[in-house]
Short mmCIF file of C-alpha atoms and ligand atoms in Angstrom, two decimals:
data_model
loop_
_atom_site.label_atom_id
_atom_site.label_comp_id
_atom_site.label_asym_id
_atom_site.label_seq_id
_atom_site.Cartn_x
_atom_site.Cartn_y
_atom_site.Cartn_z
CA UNK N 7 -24.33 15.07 -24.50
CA UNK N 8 -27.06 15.04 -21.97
CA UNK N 9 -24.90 15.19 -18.89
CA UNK N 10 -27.70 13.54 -16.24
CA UNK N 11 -27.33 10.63 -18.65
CA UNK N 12 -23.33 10.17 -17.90
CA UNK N 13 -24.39 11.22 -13.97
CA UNK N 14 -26.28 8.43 -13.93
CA UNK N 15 -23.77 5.99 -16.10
CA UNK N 16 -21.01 6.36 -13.49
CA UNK N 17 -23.13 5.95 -10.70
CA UNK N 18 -24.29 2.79 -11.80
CA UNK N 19 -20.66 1.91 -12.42
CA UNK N 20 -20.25 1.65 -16.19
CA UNK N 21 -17.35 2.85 -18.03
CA UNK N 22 -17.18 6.50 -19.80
CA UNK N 23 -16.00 7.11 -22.73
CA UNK N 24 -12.89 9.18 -23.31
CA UNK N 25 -15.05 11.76 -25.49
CA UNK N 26 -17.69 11.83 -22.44
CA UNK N 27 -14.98 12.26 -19.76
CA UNK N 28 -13.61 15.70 -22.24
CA UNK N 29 -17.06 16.90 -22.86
CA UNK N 30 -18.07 16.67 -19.34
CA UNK N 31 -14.58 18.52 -18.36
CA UNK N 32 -14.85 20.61 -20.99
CA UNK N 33 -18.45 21.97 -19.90
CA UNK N 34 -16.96 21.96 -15.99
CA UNK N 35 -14.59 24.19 -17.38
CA UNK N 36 -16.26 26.83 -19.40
CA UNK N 37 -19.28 27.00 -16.92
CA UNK N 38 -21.59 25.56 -19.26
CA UNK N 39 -21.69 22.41 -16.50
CA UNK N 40 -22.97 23.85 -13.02
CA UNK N 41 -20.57 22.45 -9.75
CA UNK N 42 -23.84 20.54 -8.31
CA UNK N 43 -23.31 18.16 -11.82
CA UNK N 44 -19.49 17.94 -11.34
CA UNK N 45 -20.18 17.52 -7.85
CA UNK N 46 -22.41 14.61 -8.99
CA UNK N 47 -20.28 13.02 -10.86
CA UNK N 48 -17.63 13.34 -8.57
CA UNK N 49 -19.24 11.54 -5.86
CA UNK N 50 -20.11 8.69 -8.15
CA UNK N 51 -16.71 8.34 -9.65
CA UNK N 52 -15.91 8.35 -5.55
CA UNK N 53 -18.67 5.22 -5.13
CA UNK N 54 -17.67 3.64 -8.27
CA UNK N 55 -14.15 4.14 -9.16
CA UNK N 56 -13.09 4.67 -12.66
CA UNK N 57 -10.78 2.14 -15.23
CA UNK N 58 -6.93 3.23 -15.57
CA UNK N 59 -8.29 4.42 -19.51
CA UNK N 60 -11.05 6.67 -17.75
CA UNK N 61 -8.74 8.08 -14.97
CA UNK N 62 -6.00 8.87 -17.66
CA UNK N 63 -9.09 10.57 -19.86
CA UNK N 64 -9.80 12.67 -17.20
CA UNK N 65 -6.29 13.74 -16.25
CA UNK N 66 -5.82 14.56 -19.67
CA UNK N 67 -9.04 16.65 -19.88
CA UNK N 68 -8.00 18.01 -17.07
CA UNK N 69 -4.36 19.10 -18.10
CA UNK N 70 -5.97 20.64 -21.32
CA UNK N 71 -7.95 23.20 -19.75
CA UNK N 72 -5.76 25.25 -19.53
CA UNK N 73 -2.04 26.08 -20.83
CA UNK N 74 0.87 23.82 -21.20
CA UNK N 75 3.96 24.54 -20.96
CA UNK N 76 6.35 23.04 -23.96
CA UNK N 77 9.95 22.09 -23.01
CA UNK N 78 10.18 21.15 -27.11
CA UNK N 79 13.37 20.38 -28.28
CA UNK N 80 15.54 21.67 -25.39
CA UNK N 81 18.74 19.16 -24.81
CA UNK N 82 18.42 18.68 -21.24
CA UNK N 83 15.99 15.79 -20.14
CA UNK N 84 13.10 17.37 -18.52
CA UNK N 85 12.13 15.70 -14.94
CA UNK N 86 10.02 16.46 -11.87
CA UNK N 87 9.35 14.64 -8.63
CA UNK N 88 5.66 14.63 -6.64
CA UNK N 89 5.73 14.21 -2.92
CA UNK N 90 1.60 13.70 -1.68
CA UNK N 91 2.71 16.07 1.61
CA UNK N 92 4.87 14.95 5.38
CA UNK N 93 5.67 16.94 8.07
CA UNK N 94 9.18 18.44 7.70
CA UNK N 95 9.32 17.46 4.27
CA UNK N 96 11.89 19.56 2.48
CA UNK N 97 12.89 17.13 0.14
CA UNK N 98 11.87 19.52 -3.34
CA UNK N 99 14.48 22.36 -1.95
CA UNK N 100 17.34 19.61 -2.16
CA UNK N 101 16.38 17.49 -5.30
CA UNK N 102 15.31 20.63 -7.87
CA UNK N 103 19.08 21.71 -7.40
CA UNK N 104 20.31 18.20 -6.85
CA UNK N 105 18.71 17.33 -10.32
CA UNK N 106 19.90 20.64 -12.47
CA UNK N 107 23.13 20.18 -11.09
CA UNK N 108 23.13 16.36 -12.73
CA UNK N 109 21.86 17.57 -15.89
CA UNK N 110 18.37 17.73 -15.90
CA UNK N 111 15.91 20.70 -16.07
CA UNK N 112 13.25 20.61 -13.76
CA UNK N 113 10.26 23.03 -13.91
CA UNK N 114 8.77 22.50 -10.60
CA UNK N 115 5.09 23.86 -9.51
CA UNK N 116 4.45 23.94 -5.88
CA UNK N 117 2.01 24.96 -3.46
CA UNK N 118 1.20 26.39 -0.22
CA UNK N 119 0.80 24.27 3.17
CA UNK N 120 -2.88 24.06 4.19
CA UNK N 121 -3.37 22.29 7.91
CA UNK N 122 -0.74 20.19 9.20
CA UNK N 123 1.24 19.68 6.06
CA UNK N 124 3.92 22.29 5.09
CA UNK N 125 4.02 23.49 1.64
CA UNK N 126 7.83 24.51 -0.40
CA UNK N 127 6.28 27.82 -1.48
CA UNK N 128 6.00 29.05 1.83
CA UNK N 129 9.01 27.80 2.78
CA UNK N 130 10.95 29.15 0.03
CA UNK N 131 9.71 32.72 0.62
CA UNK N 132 11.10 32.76 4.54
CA UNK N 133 13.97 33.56 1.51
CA UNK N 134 14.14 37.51 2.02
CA UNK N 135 12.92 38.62 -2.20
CA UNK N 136 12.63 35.33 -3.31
CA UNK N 137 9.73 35.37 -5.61
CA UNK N 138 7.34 32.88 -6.61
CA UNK N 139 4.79 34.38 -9.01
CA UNK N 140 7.07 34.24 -12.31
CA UNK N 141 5.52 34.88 -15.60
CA UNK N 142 5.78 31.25 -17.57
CA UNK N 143 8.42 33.05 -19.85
CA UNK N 144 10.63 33.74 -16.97
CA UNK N 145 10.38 30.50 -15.16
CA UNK N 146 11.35 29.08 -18.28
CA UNK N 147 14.21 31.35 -18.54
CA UNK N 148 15.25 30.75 -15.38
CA UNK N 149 14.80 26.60 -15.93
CA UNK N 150 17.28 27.23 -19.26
CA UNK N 151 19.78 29.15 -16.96
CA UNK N 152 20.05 27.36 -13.73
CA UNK N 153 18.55 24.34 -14.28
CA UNK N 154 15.67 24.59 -11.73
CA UNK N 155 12.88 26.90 -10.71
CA UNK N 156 10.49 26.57 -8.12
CA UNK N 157 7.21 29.01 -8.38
CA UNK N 158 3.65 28.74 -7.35
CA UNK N 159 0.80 27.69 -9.72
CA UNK N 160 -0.39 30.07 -11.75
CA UNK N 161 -4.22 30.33 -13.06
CA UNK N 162 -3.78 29.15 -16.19
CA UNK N 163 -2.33 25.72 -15.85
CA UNK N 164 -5.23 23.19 -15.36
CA UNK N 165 -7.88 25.62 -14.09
CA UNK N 166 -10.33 23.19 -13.91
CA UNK N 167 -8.40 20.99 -11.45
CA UNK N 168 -8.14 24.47 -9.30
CA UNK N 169 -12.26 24.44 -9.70
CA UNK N 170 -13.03 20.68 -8.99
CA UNK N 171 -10.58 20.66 -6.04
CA UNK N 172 -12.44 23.15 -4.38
CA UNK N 173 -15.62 21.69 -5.20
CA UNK N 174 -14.21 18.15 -4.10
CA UNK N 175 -12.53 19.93 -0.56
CA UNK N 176 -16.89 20.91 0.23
CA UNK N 177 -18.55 17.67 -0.73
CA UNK N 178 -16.65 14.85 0.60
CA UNK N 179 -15.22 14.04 -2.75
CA UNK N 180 -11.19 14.20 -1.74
CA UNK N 181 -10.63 10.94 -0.97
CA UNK N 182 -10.86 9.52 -4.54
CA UNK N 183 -7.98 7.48 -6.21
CA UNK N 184 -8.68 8.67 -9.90
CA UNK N 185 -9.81 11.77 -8.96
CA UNK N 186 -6.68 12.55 -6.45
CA UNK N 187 -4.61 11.06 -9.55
CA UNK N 188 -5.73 13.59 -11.93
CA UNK N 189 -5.81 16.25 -9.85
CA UNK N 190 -2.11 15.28 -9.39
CA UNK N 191 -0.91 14.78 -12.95
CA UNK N 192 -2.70 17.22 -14.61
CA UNK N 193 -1.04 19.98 -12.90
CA UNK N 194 2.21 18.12 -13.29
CA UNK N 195 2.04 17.33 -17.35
CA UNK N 196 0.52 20.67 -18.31
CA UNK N 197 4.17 21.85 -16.61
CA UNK N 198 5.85 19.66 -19.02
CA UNK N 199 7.72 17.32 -17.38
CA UNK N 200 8.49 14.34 -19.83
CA UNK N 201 9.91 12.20 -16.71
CA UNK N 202 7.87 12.38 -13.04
CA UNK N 203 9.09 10.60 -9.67
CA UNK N 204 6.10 9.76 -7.17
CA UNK N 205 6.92 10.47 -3.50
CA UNK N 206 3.68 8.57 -2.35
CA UNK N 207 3.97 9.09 1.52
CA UNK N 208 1.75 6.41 3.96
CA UNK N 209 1.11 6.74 7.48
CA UNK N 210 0.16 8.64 9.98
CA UNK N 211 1.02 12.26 9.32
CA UNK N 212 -0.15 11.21 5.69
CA UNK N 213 -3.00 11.89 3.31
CA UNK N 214 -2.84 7.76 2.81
CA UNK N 215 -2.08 6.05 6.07
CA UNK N 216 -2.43 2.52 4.90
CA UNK N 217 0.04 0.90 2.86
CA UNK N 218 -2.42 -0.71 0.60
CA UNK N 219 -3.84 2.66 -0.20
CA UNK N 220 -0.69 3.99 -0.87
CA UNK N 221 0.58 1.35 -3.32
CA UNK N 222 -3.10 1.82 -4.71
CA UNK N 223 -2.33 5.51 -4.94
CA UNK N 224 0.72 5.13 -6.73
CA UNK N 225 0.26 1.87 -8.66
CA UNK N 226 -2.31 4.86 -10.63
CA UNK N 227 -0.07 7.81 -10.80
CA UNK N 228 2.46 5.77 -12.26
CA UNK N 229 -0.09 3.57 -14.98
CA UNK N 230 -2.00 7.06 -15.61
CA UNK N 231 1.52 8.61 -16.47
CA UNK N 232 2.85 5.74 -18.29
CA UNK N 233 -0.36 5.92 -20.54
CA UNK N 234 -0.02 9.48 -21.40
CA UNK N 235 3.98 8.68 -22.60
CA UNK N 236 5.86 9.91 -19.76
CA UNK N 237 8.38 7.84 -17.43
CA UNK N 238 7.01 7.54 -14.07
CA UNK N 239 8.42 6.08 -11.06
CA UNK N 240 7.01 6.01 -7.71
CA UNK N 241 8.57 5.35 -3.60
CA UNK N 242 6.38 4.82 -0.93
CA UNK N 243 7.92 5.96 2.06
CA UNK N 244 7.23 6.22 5.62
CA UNK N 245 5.57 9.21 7.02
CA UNK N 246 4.66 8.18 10.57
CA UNK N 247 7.82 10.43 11.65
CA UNK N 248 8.78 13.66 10.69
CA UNK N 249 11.41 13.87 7.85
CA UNK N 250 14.67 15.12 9.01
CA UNK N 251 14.99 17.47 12.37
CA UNK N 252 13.14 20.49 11.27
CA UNK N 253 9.50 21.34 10.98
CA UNK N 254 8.18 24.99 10.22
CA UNK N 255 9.20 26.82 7.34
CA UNK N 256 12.85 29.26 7.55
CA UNK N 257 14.25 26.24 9.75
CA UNK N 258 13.08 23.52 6.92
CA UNK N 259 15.04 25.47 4.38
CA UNK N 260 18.12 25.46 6.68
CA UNK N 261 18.18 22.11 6.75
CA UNK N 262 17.59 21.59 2.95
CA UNK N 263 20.84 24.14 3.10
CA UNK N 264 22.49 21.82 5.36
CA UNK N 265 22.06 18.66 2.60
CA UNK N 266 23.04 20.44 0.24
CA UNK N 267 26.57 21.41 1.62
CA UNK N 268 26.99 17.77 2.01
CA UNK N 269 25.49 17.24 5.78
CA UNK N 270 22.10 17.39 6.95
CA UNK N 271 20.03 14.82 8.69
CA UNK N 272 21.09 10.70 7.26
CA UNK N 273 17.15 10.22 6.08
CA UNK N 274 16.91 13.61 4.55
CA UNK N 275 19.47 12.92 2.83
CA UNK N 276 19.27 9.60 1.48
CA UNK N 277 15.54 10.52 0.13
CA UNK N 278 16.49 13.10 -1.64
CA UNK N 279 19.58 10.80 -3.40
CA UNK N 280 16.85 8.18 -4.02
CA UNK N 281 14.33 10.54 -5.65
CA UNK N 282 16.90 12.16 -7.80
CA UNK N 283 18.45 8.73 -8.63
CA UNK N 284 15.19 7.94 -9.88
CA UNK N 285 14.45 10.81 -12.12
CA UNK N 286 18.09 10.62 -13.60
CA UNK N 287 17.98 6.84 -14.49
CA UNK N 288 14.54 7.17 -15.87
CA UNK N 289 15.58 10.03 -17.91
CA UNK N 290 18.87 8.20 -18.64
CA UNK N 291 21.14 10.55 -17.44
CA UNK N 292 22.83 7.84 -15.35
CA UNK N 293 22.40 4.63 -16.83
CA UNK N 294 21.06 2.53 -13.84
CA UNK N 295 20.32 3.29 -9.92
CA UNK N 296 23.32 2.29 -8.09
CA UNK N 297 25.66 4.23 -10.05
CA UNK N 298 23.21 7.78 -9.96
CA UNK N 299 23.65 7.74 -6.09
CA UNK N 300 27.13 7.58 -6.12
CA UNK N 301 27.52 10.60 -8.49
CA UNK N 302 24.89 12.01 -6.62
CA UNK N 303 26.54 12.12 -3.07
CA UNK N 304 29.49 13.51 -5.15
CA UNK N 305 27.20 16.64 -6.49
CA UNK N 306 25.86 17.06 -3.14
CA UNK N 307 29.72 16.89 -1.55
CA UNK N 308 31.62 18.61 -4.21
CA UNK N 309 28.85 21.49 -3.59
CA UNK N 310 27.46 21.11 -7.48
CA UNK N 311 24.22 20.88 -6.32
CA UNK N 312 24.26 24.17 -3.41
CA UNK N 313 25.85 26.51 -6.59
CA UNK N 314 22.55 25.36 -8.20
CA UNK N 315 20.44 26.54 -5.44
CA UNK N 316 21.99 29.86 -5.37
CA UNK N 317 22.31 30.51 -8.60
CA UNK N 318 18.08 29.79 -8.64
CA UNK N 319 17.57 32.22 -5.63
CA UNK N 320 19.63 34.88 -7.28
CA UNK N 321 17.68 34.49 -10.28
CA UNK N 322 14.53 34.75 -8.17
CA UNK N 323 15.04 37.98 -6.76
CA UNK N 324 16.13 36.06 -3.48
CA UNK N 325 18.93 37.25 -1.04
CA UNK N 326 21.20 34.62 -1.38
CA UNK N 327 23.37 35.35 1.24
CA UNK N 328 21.31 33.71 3.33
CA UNK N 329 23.15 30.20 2.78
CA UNK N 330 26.33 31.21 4.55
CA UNK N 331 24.41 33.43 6.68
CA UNK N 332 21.07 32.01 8.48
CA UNK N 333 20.49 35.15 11.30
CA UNK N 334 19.11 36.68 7.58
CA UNK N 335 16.56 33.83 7.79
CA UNK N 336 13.16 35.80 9.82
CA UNK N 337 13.93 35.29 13.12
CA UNK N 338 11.58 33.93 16.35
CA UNK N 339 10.23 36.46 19.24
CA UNK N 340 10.97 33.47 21.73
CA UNK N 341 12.50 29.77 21.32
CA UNK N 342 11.92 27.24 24.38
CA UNK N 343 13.42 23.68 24.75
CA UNK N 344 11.96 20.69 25.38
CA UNK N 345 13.60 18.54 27.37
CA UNK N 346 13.39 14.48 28.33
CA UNK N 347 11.81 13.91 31.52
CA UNK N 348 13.77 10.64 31.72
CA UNK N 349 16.70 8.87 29.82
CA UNK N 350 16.10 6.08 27.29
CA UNK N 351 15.31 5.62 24.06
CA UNK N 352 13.29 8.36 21.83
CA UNK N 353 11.03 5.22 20.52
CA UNK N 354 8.48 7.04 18.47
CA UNK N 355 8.44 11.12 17.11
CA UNK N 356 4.85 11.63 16.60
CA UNK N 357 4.66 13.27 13.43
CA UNK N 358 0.92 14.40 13.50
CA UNK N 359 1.36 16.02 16.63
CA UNK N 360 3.99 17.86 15.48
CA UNK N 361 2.45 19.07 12.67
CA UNK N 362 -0.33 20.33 15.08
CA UNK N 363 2.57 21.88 17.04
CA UNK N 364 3.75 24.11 14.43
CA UNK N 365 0.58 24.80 13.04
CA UNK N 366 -0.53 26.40 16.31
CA UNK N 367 3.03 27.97 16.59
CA UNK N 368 1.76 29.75 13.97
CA UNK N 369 4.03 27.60 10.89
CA UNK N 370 0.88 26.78 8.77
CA UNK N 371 -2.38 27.70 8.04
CA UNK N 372 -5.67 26.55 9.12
CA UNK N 373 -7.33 28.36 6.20
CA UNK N 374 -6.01 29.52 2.63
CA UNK N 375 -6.18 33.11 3.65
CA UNK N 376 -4.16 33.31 6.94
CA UNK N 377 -1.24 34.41 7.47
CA UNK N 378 1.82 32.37 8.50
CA UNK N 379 4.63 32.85 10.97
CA UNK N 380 7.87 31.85 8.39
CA UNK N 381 10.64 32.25 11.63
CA UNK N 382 7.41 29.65 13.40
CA UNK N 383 8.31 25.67 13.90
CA UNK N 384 10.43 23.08 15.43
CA UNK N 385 14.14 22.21 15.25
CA UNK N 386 16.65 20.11 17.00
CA UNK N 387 14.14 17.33 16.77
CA UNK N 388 15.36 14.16 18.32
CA UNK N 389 15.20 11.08 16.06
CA UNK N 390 13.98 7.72 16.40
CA UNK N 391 15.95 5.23 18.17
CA UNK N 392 18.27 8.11 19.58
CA UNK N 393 19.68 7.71 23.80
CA UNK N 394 18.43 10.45 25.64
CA UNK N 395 19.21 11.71 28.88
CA UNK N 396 17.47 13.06 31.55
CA UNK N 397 17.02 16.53 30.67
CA UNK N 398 18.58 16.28 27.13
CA UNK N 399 16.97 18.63 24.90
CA UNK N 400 13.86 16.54 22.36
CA UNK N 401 13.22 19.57 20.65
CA UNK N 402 13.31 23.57 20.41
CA UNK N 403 10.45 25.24 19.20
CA UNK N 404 10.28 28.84 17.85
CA UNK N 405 7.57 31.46 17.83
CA UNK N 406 6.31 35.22 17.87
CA UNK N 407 5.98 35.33 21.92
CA UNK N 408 7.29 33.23 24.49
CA UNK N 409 3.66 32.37 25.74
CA UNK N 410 2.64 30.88 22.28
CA UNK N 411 6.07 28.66 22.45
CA UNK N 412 4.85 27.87 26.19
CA UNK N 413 1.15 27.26 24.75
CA UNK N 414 2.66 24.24 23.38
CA UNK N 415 5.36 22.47 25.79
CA UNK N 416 2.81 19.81 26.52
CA UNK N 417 1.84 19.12 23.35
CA UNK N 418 5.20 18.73 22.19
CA UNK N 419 6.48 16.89 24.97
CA UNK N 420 3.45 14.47 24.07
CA UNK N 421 4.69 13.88 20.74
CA UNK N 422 8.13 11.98 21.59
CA UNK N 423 8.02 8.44 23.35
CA UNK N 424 11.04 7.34 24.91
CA UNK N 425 11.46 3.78 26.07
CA UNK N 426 14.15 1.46 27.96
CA UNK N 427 14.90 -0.58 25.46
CA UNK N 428 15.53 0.89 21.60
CA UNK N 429 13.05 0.03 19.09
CA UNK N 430 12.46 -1.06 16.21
CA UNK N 431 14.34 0.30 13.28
CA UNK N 432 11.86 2.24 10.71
CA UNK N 433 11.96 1.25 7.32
CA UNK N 434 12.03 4.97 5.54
CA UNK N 435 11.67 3.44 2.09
CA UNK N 436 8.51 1.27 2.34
CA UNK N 437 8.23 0.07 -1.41
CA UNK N 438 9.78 1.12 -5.11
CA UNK N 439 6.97 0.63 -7.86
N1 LIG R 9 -3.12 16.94 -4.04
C1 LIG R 9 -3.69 17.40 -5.18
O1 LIG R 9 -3.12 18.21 -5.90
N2 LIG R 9 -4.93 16.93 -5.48
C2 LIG R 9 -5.60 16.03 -4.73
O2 LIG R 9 -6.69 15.65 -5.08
C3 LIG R 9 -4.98 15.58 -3.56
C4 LIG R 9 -3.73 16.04 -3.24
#
């Protein structure tokens, strides 16, 4: 293989061959192919887009760089949902135990927040012990006992997505439908989930903020999936408000808490039954949608699902009292509210802004080495469409020192719109693919 040849193929837009796509991977992987090649070929597969038979090449390339983790032969249906990333959303903390607790086993692989988008791992660990970095043997384990696990990646499974993403995040190379979709799925199938749910958020807190591109988005998660023989399923939903009431990371896991004993937040909530509906149906647990949300209200009432989710902490080292307890949960220095400046209608929750607002409350990170604030964010968040009065409290938000929670009044005052009049209802579920 001369790789300037294939360069030069994709750039002027003809079709690789599945054996080109591996070799070229292959090479990427073992350093035989230098980054300014991938990089390359990565900005000509931006230009020129590749066929649903390349993109699934590649994500397959992709997933066998590095381990894979076999679920062979076990009896319970293996499953895993994919959100692309909101603000405040916690929806993975509710639907891993929602899932086990219905039957399924569902090895989930998550990831750190980096900007304005939170990430579960870091959320999970505002859990006092609670430890991510399993060996594969005893996430497995811990899958067979409970159910569920929820650990960070590790460096073995598709290494050289972990390469070309960083490659991609330094030459303008990110915003790439086949190349976000195999970044995607090959993490996802070398963790061996034979069923995978899409979560494809779209709008303005979103890494798509068009509907089109979100369909697009997950129109090829869902074909590159099917073609590599796993169910797939996808939701587009909307992300121009933040999920639920909470944004940060110790008060996100609350809430997931909260769902879980049968309350928390209505859209929370009814995600998290429709994402779990989808993975049980497709992996014909429950034999078709209406009847999976029923029994899955019932596991989240009945508290099924919240024995699953401490049974997983426990087995993670994690101090589990915690769930009837939340003053174990890191606490803030200082918490200030924000309050309405006039009564009305709360017409829009801006949920960029307050992703920026608990970034700089110290919630996130601005780069992959620094050190976040887990006790840092926003709660009490009004909703859309909620009366306020003058005065009523939009928001509180938490952090280290009262003058960083001060720091941001404005800012978070900026990000809720009230009106006279109430507005529009949001549609939360935008499309089912
Ligand atoms: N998330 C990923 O894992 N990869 C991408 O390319 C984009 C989002």
């Amino acid at each position: 293989m001369i790789t300037q040849w294939l360069i030069e193929k994709k750039r002027d837009g003809a079709v690789l061959s599945d054996q080109e796509i591996r070799e070229f991977i292959a090479g990427y992987n073992n350093g035989s192919i230098p980054d300014y090649q991938m990089a390359a070929l990565a900005m000509a597969i931006f230009f020129q887009g590749m066929t649903a038979a390349e993109t699934a090449a590649l994500t397959d390339a992709m997933m066998r760089s590095g381990d894979q983790i076999s679920f062979d032969g076990w009896s319970r249906p293996v499953a895993d949902k994919h959100s692309t990333g909101g603000i405040g959303d916690k929806l993975s903390l509710v639907i891993a135990p929602l899932a086990a607790a219905a039957g399924l086993a569902v090895p989930k692989i998550s990831g750190r927040g980096l900007g304005i988008t939170g990430g579960t791992l870091d959320k999970l660990e505002s859990i006092p012990g609670y430890d991510t970095c399993l060996s594969i043997a005893e996430f497995k384990r811990v899958v067979e006992v409970v159910g569920c696990s929820i650990i960070g990646q590790t460096e073995s499974l598709a290494p050289a997505d972990k390469k070309l993403y960083a490659l991609r995040d330094v030459t303008g190379t990110v915003p790439s439908i086949p190349l976000i979709t195999a970044s995607i799925m090959s993490k996802k199938l070398a963790a061996g989930a034979a069923t995978l749910v899409f979560d494809v958020k779209c709008g303005r807190a979103a890494f798509m903020k068009s509907q089109q591109d979100a369909e697009a988005l997950a129109k090829s998660l869902v074909t590159v999936g099917r073609a590599l023989d796993r169910k797939c399923g996808a939701i587009i939903t909307n992300m121009d408000q933040p999920l639920g009431r909470t944004a940060g990371n110790a008060v996100e896991v609350i809430e997931a808490i909260e769902t879980l004993k049968g309350g928390g937040p209505p859209d929370t909530r009814l995600l998290a039954v429709e994402l779990t509906a989808q993975m049980t149906v497709l992996s014909n647990v429950y034999p078709e949608l209406d009847n999976a949300r029923e029994k899955l209200a019932g596991l989240l009432e009945n508290g099924a699902a919240l024995a699953c989710f401490r049974h997983m902490v426990e087995e993670q080292k994690g101090d589990a009292r915690v769930i009837d307890d939340y003053t174990r949960f890191p606490q803030p220095g200082a918490t200030v509210e924000i309050r309405a400046a006039a009564e009305g209608f709360v017409r829009e929750v801006n949920a960029e802004t307050i992703g920026r607002v608990v970034l700089q409350l110290g919630g996130g990170r601005r780069k992959t080495e620094d050190v976040i604030d887990r006790a840092a964010g926003v709660d009490s968040l009004a909703q859309q469409g909620q009366r306020v009065e003058k005065g009523g409290v939009l928001m509180r938000l938490h952090a280290r020192s009262a003058e960083l929670a001060r720091s941001m009044v404005e800012s978070a005052q900026a990000a809720v719109m009230i009106s006279d009049t109430p507005p529009q209802e949001r549609e939360l579920i935008i499309a089912l693919n």
